[in-house]
Coordinates of C-alpha atoms in Angstrom, one line a residue:
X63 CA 6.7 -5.3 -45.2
X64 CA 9.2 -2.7 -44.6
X65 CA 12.8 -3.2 -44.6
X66 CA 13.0 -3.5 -40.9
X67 CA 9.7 -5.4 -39.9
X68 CA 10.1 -8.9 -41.3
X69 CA 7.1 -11.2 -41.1
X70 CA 4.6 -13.1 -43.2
X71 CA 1.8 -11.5 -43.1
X72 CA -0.2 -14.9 -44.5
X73 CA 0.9 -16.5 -41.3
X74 CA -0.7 -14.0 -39.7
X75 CA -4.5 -13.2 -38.7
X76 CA -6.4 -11.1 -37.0
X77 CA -8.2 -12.7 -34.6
X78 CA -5.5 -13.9 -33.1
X79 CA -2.4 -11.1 -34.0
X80 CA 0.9 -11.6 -33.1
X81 CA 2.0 -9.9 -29.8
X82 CA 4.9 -7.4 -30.3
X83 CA 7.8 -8.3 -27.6
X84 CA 10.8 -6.6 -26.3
X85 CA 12.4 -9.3 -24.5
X86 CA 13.9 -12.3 -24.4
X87 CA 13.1 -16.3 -24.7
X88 CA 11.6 -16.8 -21.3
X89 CA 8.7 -14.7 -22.2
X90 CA 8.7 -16.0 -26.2
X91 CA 7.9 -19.0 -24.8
X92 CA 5.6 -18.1 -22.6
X93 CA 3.4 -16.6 -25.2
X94 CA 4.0 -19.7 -27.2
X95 CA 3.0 -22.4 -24.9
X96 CA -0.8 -20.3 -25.5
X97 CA -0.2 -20.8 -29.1
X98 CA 0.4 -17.0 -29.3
X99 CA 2.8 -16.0 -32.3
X100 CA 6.0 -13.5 -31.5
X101 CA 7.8 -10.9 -33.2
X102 CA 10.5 -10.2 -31.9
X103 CA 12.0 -6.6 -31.7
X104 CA 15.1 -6.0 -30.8
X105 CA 18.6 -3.9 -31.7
X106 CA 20.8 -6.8 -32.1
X107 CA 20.4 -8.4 -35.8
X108 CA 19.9 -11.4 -33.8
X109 CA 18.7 -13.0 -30.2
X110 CA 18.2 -16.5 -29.7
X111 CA 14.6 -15.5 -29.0
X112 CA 14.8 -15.0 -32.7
X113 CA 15.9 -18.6 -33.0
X114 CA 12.5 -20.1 -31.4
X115 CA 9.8 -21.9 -33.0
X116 CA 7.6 -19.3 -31.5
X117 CA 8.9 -16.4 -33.0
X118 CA 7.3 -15.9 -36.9
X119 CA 9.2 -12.2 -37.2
X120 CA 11.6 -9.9 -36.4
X121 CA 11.4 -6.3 -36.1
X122 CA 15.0 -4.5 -36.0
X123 CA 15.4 -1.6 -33.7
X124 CA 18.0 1.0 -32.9
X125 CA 20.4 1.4 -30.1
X126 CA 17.5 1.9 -26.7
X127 CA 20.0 4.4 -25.9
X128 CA 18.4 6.2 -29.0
X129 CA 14.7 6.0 -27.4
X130 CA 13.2 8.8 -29.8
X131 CA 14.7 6.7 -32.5
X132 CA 13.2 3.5 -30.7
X133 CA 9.6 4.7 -30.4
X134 CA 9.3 6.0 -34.0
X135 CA 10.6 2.5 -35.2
X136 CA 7.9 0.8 -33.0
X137 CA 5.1 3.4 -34.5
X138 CA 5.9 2.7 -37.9
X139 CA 5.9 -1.2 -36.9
X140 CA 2.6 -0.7 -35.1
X141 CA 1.0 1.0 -38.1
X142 CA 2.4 -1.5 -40.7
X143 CA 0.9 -4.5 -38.7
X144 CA -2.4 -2.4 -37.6
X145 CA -2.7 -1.5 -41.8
X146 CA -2.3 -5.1 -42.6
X147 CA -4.3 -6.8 -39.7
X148 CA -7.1 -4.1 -39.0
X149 CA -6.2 -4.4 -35.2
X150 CA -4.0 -3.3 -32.9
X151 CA -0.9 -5.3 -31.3
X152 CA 0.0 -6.3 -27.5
X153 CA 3.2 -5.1 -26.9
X154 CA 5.2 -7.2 -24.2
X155 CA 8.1 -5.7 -22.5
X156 CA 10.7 -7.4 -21.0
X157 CA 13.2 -4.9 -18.6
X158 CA 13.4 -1.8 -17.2
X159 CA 14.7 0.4 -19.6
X160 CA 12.4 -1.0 -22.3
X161 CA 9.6 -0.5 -19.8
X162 CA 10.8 2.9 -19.1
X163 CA 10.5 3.5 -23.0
X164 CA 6.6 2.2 -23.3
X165 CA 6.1 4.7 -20.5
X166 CA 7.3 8.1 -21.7
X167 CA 5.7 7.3 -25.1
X168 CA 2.8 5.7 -24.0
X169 CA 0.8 8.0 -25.9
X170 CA 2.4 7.5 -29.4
X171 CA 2.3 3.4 -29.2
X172 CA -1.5 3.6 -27.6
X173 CA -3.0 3.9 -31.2
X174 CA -1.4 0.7 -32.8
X175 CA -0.2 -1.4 -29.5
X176 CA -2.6 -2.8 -26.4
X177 CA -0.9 -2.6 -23.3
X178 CA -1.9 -1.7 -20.0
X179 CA 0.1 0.4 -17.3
X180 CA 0.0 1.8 -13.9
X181 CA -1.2 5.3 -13.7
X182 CA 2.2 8.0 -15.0
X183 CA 2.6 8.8 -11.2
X184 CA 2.5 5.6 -10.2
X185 CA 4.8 4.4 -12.9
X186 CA 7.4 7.0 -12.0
X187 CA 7.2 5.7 -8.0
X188 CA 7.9 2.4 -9.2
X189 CA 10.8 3.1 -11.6
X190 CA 12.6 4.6 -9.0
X191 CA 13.4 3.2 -5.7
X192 CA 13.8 6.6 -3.9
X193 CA 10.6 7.5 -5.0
X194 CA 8.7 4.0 -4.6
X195 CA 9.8 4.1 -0.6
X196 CA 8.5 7.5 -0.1
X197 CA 5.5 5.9 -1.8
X198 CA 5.3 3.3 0.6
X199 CA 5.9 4.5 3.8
X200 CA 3.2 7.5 2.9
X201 CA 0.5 4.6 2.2
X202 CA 2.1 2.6 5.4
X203 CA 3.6 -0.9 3.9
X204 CA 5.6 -3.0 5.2
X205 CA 8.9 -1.9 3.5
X206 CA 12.5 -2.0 5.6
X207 CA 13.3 0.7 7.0
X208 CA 14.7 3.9 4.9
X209 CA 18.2 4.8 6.4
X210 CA 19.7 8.2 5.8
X211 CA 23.6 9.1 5.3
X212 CA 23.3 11.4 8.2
X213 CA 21.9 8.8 10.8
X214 CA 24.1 5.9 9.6
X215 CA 26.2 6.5 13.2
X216 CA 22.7 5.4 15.3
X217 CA 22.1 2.7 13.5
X218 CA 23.9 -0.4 14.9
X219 CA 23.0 -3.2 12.3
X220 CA 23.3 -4.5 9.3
X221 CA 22.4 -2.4 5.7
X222 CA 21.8 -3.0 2.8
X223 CA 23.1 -0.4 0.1
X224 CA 21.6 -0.4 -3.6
X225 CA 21.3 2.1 -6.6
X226 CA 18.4 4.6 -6.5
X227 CA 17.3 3.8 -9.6
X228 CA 16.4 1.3 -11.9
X229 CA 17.9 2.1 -15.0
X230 CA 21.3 1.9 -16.8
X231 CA 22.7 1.5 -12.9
X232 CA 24.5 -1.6 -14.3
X233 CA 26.8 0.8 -16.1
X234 CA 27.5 3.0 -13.4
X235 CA 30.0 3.6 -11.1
X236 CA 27.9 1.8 -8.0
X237 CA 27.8 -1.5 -9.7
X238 CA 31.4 -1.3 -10.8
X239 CA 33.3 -0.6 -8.2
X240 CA 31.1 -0.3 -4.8
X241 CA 29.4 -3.5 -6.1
X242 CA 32.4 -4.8 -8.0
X243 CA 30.4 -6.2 -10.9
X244 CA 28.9 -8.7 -9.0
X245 CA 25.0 -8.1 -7.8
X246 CA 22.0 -5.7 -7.3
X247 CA 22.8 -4.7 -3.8
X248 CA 25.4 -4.7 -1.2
X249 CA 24.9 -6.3 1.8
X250 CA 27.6 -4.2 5.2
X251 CA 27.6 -6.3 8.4
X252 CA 27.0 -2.6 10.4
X253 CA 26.4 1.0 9.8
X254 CA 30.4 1.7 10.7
X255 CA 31.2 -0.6 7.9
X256 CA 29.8 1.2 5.3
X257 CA 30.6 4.4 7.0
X258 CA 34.6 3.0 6.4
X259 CA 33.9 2.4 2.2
X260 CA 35.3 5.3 0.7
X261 CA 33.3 4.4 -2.8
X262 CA 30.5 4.4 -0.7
X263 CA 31.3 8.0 0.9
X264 CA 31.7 9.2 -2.9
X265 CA 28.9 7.6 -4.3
X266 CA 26.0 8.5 -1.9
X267 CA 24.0 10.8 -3.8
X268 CA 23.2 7.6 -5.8
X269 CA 22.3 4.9 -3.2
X270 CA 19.5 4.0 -1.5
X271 CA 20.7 2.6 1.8
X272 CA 18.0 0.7 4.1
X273 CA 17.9 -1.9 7.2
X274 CA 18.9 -5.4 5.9
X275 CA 16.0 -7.8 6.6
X276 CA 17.9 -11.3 8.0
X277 CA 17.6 -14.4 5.8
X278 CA 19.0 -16.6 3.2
X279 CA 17.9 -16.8 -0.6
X280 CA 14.9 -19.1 0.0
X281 CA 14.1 -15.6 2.1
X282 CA 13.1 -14.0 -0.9
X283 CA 9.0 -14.4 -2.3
X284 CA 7.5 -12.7 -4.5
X285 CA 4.0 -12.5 -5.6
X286 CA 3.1 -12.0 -9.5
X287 CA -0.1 -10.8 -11.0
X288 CA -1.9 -8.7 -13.5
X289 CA -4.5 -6.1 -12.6
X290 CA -7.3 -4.5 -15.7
X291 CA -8.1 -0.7 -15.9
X292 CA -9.7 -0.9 -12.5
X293 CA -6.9 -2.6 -10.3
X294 CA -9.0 -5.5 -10.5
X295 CA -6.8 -8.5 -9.8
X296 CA -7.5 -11.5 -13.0
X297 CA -4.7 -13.9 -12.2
X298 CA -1.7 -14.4 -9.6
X299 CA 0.5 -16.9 -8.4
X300 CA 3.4 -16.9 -5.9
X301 CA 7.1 -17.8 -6.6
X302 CA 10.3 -17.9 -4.5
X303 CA 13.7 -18.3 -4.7
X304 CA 15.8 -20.8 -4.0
X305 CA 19.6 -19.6 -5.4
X306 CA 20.8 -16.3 -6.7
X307 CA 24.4 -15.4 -7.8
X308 CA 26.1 -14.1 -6.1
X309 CA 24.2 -15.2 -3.2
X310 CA 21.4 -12.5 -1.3
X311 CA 22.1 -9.8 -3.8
X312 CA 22.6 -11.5 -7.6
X313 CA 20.3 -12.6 -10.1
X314 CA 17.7 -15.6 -10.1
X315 CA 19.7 -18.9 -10.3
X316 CA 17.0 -21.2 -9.3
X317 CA 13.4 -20.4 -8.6
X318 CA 10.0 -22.3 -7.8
X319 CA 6.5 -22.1 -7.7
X320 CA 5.2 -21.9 -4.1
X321 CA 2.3 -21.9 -1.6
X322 CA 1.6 -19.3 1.1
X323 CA -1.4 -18.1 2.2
X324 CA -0.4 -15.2 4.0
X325 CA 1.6 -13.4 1.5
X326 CA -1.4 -14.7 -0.9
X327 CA -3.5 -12.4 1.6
X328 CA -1.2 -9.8 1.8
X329 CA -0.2 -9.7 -1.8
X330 CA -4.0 -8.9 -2.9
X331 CA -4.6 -6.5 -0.3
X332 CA -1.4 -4.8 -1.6
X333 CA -2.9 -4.5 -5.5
X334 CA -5.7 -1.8 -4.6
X335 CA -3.5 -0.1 -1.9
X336 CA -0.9 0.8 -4.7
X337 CA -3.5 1.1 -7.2
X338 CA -1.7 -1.3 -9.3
X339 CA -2.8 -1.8 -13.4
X340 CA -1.6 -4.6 -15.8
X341 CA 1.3 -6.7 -15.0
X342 CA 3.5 -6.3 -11.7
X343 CA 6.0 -8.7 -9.7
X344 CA 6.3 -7.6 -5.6
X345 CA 9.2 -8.5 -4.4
X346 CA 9.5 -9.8 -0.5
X347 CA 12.1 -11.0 2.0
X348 CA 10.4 -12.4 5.1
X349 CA 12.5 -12.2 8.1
X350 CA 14.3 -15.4 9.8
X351 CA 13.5 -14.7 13.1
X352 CA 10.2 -13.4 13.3
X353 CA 8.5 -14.5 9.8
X354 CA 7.4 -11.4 9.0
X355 CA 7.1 -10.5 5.1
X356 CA 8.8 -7.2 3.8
X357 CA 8.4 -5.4 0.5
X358 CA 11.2 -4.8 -1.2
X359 CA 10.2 -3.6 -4.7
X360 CA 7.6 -3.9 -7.2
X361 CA 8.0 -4.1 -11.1
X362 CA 5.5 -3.3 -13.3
X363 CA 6.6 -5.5 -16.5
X364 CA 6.9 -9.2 -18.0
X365 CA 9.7 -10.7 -16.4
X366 CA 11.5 -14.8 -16.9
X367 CA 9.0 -15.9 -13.9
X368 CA 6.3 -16.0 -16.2
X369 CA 7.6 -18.9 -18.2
X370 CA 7.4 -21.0 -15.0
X371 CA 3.9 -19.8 -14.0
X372 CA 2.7 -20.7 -17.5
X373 CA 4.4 -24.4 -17.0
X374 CA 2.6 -24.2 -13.3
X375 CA -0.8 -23.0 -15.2
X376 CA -1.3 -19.9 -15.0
X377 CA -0.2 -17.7 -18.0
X378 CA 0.3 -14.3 -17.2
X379 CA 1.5 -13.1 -20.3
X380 CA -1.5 -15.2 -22.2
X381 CA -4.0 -13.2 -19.7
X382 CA -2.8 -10.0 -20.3
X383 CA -2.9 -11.0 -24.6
X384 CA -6.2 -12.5 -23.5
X385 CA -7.8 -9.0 -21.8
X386 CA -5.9 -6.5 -24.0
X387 CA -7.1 -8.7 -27.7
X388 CA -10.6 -9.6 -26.1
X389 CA -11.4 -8.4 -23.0
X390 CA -11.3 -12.0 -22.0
X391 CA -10.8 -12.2 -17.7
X392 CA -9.5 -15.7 -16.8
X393 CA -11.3 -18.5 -14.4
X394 CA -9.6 -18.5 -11.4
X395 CA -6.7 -21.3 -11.2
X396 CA -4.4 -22.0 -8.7
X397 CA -0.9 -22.6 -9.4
X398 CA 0.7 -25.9 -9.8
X399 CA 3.4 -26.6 -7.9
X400 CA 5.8 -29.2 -9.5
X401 CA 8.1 -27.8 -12.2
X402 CA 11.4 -25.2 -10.8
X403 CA 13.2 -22.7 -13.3
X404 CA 16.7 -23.5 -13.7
X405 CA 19.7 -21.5 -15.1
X406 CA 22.8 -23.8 -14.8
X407 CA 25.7 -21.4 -15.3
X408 CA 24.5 -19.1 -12.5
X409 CA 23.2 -21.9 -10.3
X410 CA 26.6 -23.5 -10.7
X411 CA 28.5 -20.7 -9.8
X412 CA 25.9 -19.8 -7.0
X413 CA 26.9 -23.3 -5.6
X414 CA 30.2 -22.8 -5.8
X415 CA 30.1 -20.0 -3.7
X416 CA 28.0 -21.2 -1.1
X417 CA 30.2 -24.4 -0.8
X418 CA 33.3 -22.0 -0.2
X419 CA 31.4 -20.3 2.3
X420 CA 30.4 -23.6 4.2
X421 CA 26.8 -23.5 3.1
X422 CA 26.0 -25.9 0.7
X423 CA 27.5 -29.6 -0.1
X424 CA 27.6 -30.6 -3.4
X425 CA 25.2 -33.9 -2.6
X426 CA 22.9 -30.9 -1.6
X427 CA 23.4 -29.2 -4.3
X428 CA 22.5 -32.0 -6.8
X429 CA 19.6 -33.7 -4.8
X430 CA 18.1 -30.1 -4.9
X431 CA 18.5 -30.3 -8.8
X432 CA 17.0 -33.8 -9.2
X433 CA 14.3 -33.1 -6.6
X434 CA 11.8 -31.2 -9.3
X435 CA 10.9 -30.8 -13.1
X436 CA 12.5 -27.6 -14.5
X437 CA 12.6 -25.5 -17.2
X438 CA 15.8 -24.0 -18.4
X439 CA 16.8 -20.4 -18.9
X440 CA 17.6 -21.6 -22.7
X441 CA 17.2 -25.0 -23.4
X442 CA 13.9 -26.4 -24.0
X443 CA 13.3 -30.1 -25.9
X444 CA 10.1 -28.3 -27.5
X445 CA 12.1 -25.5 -28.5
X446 CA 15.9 -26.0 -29.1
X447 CA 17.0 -23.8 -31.6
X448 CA 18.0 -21.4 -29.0
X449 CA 20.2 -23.3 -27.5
X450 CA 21.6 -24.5 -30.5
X451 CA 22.0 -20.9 -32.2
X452 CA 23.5 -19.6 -28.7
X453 CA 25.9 -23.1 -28.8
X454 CA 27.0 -22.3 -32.5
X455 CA 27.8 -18.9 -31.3
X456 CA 29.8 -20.2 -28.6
X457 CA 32.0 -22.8 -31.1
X458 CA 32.7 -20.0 -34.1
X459 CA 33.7 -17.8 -31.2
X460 CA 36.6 -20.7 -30.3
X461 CA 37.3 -21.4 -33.7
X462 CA 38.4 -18.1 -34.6
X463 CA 39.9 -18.3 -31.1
X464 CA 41.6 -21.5 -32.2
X465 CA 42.9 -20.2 -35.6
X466 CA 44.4 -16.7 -34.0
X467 CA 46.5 -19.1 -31.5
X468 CA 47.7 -21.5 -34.6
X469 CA 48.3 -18.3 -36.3
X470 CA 50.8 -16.8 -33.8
X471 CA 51.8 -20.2 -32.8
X472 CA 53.1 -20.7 -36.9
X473 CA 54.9 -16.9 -36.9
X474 CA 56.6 -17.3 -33.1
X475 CA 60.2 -17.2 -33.2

């Protein structure tokens, strides 16, 4: 194969090819637990998705900053693998920006990569969260309410600040300073409060401010599917959240599989409504005080929650292989219940924060731990090179650490 694809090709066949993933071990092993072999692609000569038994290549990209650069590396992939295997490749994509990528070039990957996306309008309503609430308040869903600068003084409650768009915010001046480099969003106990943050005055032509809908972390559902061609729904489950860090604005620190028949109702309504295609996560809050559910975004791509629905049985990432490789549409199955995802650095320091705040006791804390089966963010028993290649990291990083300090210990007058 070429210098920057490398895979056995004898491992290979093409009745069942290898799906194509930009993303990280949550989804490898999704795709693995359905017996589906990975290459991974990525910039970095190595992930520790790369480390998994799952994985059976590697295909090395350039910087995603470089996205011309980035699609012609994935055609030349796509039509080294489609030469060798007669067939064309699912391509799994794993964030935003990689998403974003598949998007604009959608047209250049179609002939060697199966995928399926929203409509380009849709897409580019969904990608940006000024755009996706003009969306939904012109279709009438239940989204917060859409506060503007000018109004801010009318508005006596508490807001909820966050970038306007999706991509590369992490780098930018919001999450830095307004947001201190601590979570998605900012959460301002009133409108005069925000109306008092400087940053805030400075940065407005790049936030999205909105009503803040009351409730804690185990506030926040979300309802996960994938929709063919047609918007017709093939598989779904619901998940919710138990921790984030930092607390109602940071990333998943422990999540569950869940049960509710209304936002089960009111997630498949939503599917058509949007006009939804391939695979999508809506993100709720429902309010404390009067139980009502609120969309807060929806993401069109593979995302760590899939690992847990495929542990819960149903395999999102295997149905949309399945239907984009065969055609194949999935007999319904509902969800089990019993396993929780688990990522014990955040959930740790999400504890820790809750306990200095009063909200959480540490007996709490571990009988919520011990209360469930889990999978890990990256340890698995089935699958531990991962761990072990991220652990390795971890020890040459102190070694060298360890031989600087014995250096200038030795030279110190």
């Amino acid at each position: 194969m070429s210098g920057f694809l490398k895979v056995d090709l004898r491992r290979l066949s093409p009745h069942r090819p290898p799906a194509l993933l930009l993303g990280g071990v949550n989804l490898v092993r999704a795709l693995g637990l359905a017996r589906i072999p990975v290459i991974v692609a990525a910039a970095e000569p190595f992930t520790p998705a790369m480390a998994s038994r799952y994985c059976v290549g590697r295909c090395a990209l350039p910087p995603l900053a470089q996205r011309d650069a980035v699609a012609e590396r994935l055609v030349r992939a796509g039509e080294a693998l489609t030469g060798a295997l007669c067939t064309r490749v699912p391509l799994f994509y794993g964030d935003d920006d990689q998403l974003g990528l598949v998007q604009d070039f959608r047209d250049a990957l179609s002939p060697y990569f199966a995928f399926v996306l929203a409509d380009p309008a849709l897409s580019r309503a969904l990608h940006s969260k000024q755009l996706f609430q003009a969306l939904a308040e012109c279709r009438g869903l239940p989204v917060p309410r859409r506060l503007h600068w000018d109004e801010l003084e009318q508005f006596d409650a508490p807001v909820l600040v966050k970038p306007r768009v999706k991509t590369d915010w992490d780098r930018s001046a919001v999450a830095s300073q307004l947001f201190q480099g601590a979570g998605k969003a900012r959460v301002f106990p009133d409108s005069a409060a925000l109306l008092r943050e400087p940053l805030a005055e400075a940065l407005r032509e790049e936030l999205a401010i909105q009503e803040y809908i009351p409730g804690d972390d185990r506030s926040l559902w979300s309802f996960h599917g994938f929709a063919d061609e047609q918007g017709r729904l093939l598989a779904w489950f619901i998940g919710r959240k138990i921790r984030t860090y930092p607390p109602l604005t940071g990333d998943s620190s422990y999540l569950e599989l869940a049960h509710h028949p209304q936002l089960a109702a009111l997630g498949r309504e939503l599917v058509p409504r949007l006009g939804l295609k391939g695979v999508f996560k809506m993100d709720f809050k429902r309010h404390a005080a009067n139980g009502r559910f609120h969309l807060l975004e929806v993401n069109a791509r593979f995302n760590l929650w899939h690992y847990l629905g495929a542990k819960g049985g149903v395999n999102l990432s295997q149905v949309a292989y399945d239907y984009t490789t065969r055609g194949r549409i999935p007999l319904p199955a509902p969800v089990r219940t019993g396993y929780r995802w688990l990522s014990p650095r955040l959930d740790y320091l999400a504890y820790r924060s809750l306990a200095a705040r009063g909200e959480l006791t540490r007996t709490r804390w571990l009988a919520s731990l011990l209360s469930a089966r889990k999978v890990y963010d990256l340890f698995a028993w089935t699958d531990p090179m991962p761990f072990v290649a991220v652990l390795w990291d971890e020890v040459k990083h102190l070694s060298r650490l360890r031989r600087r300090l014995m250096r200038w210990l030795c030279t110190a007058s």
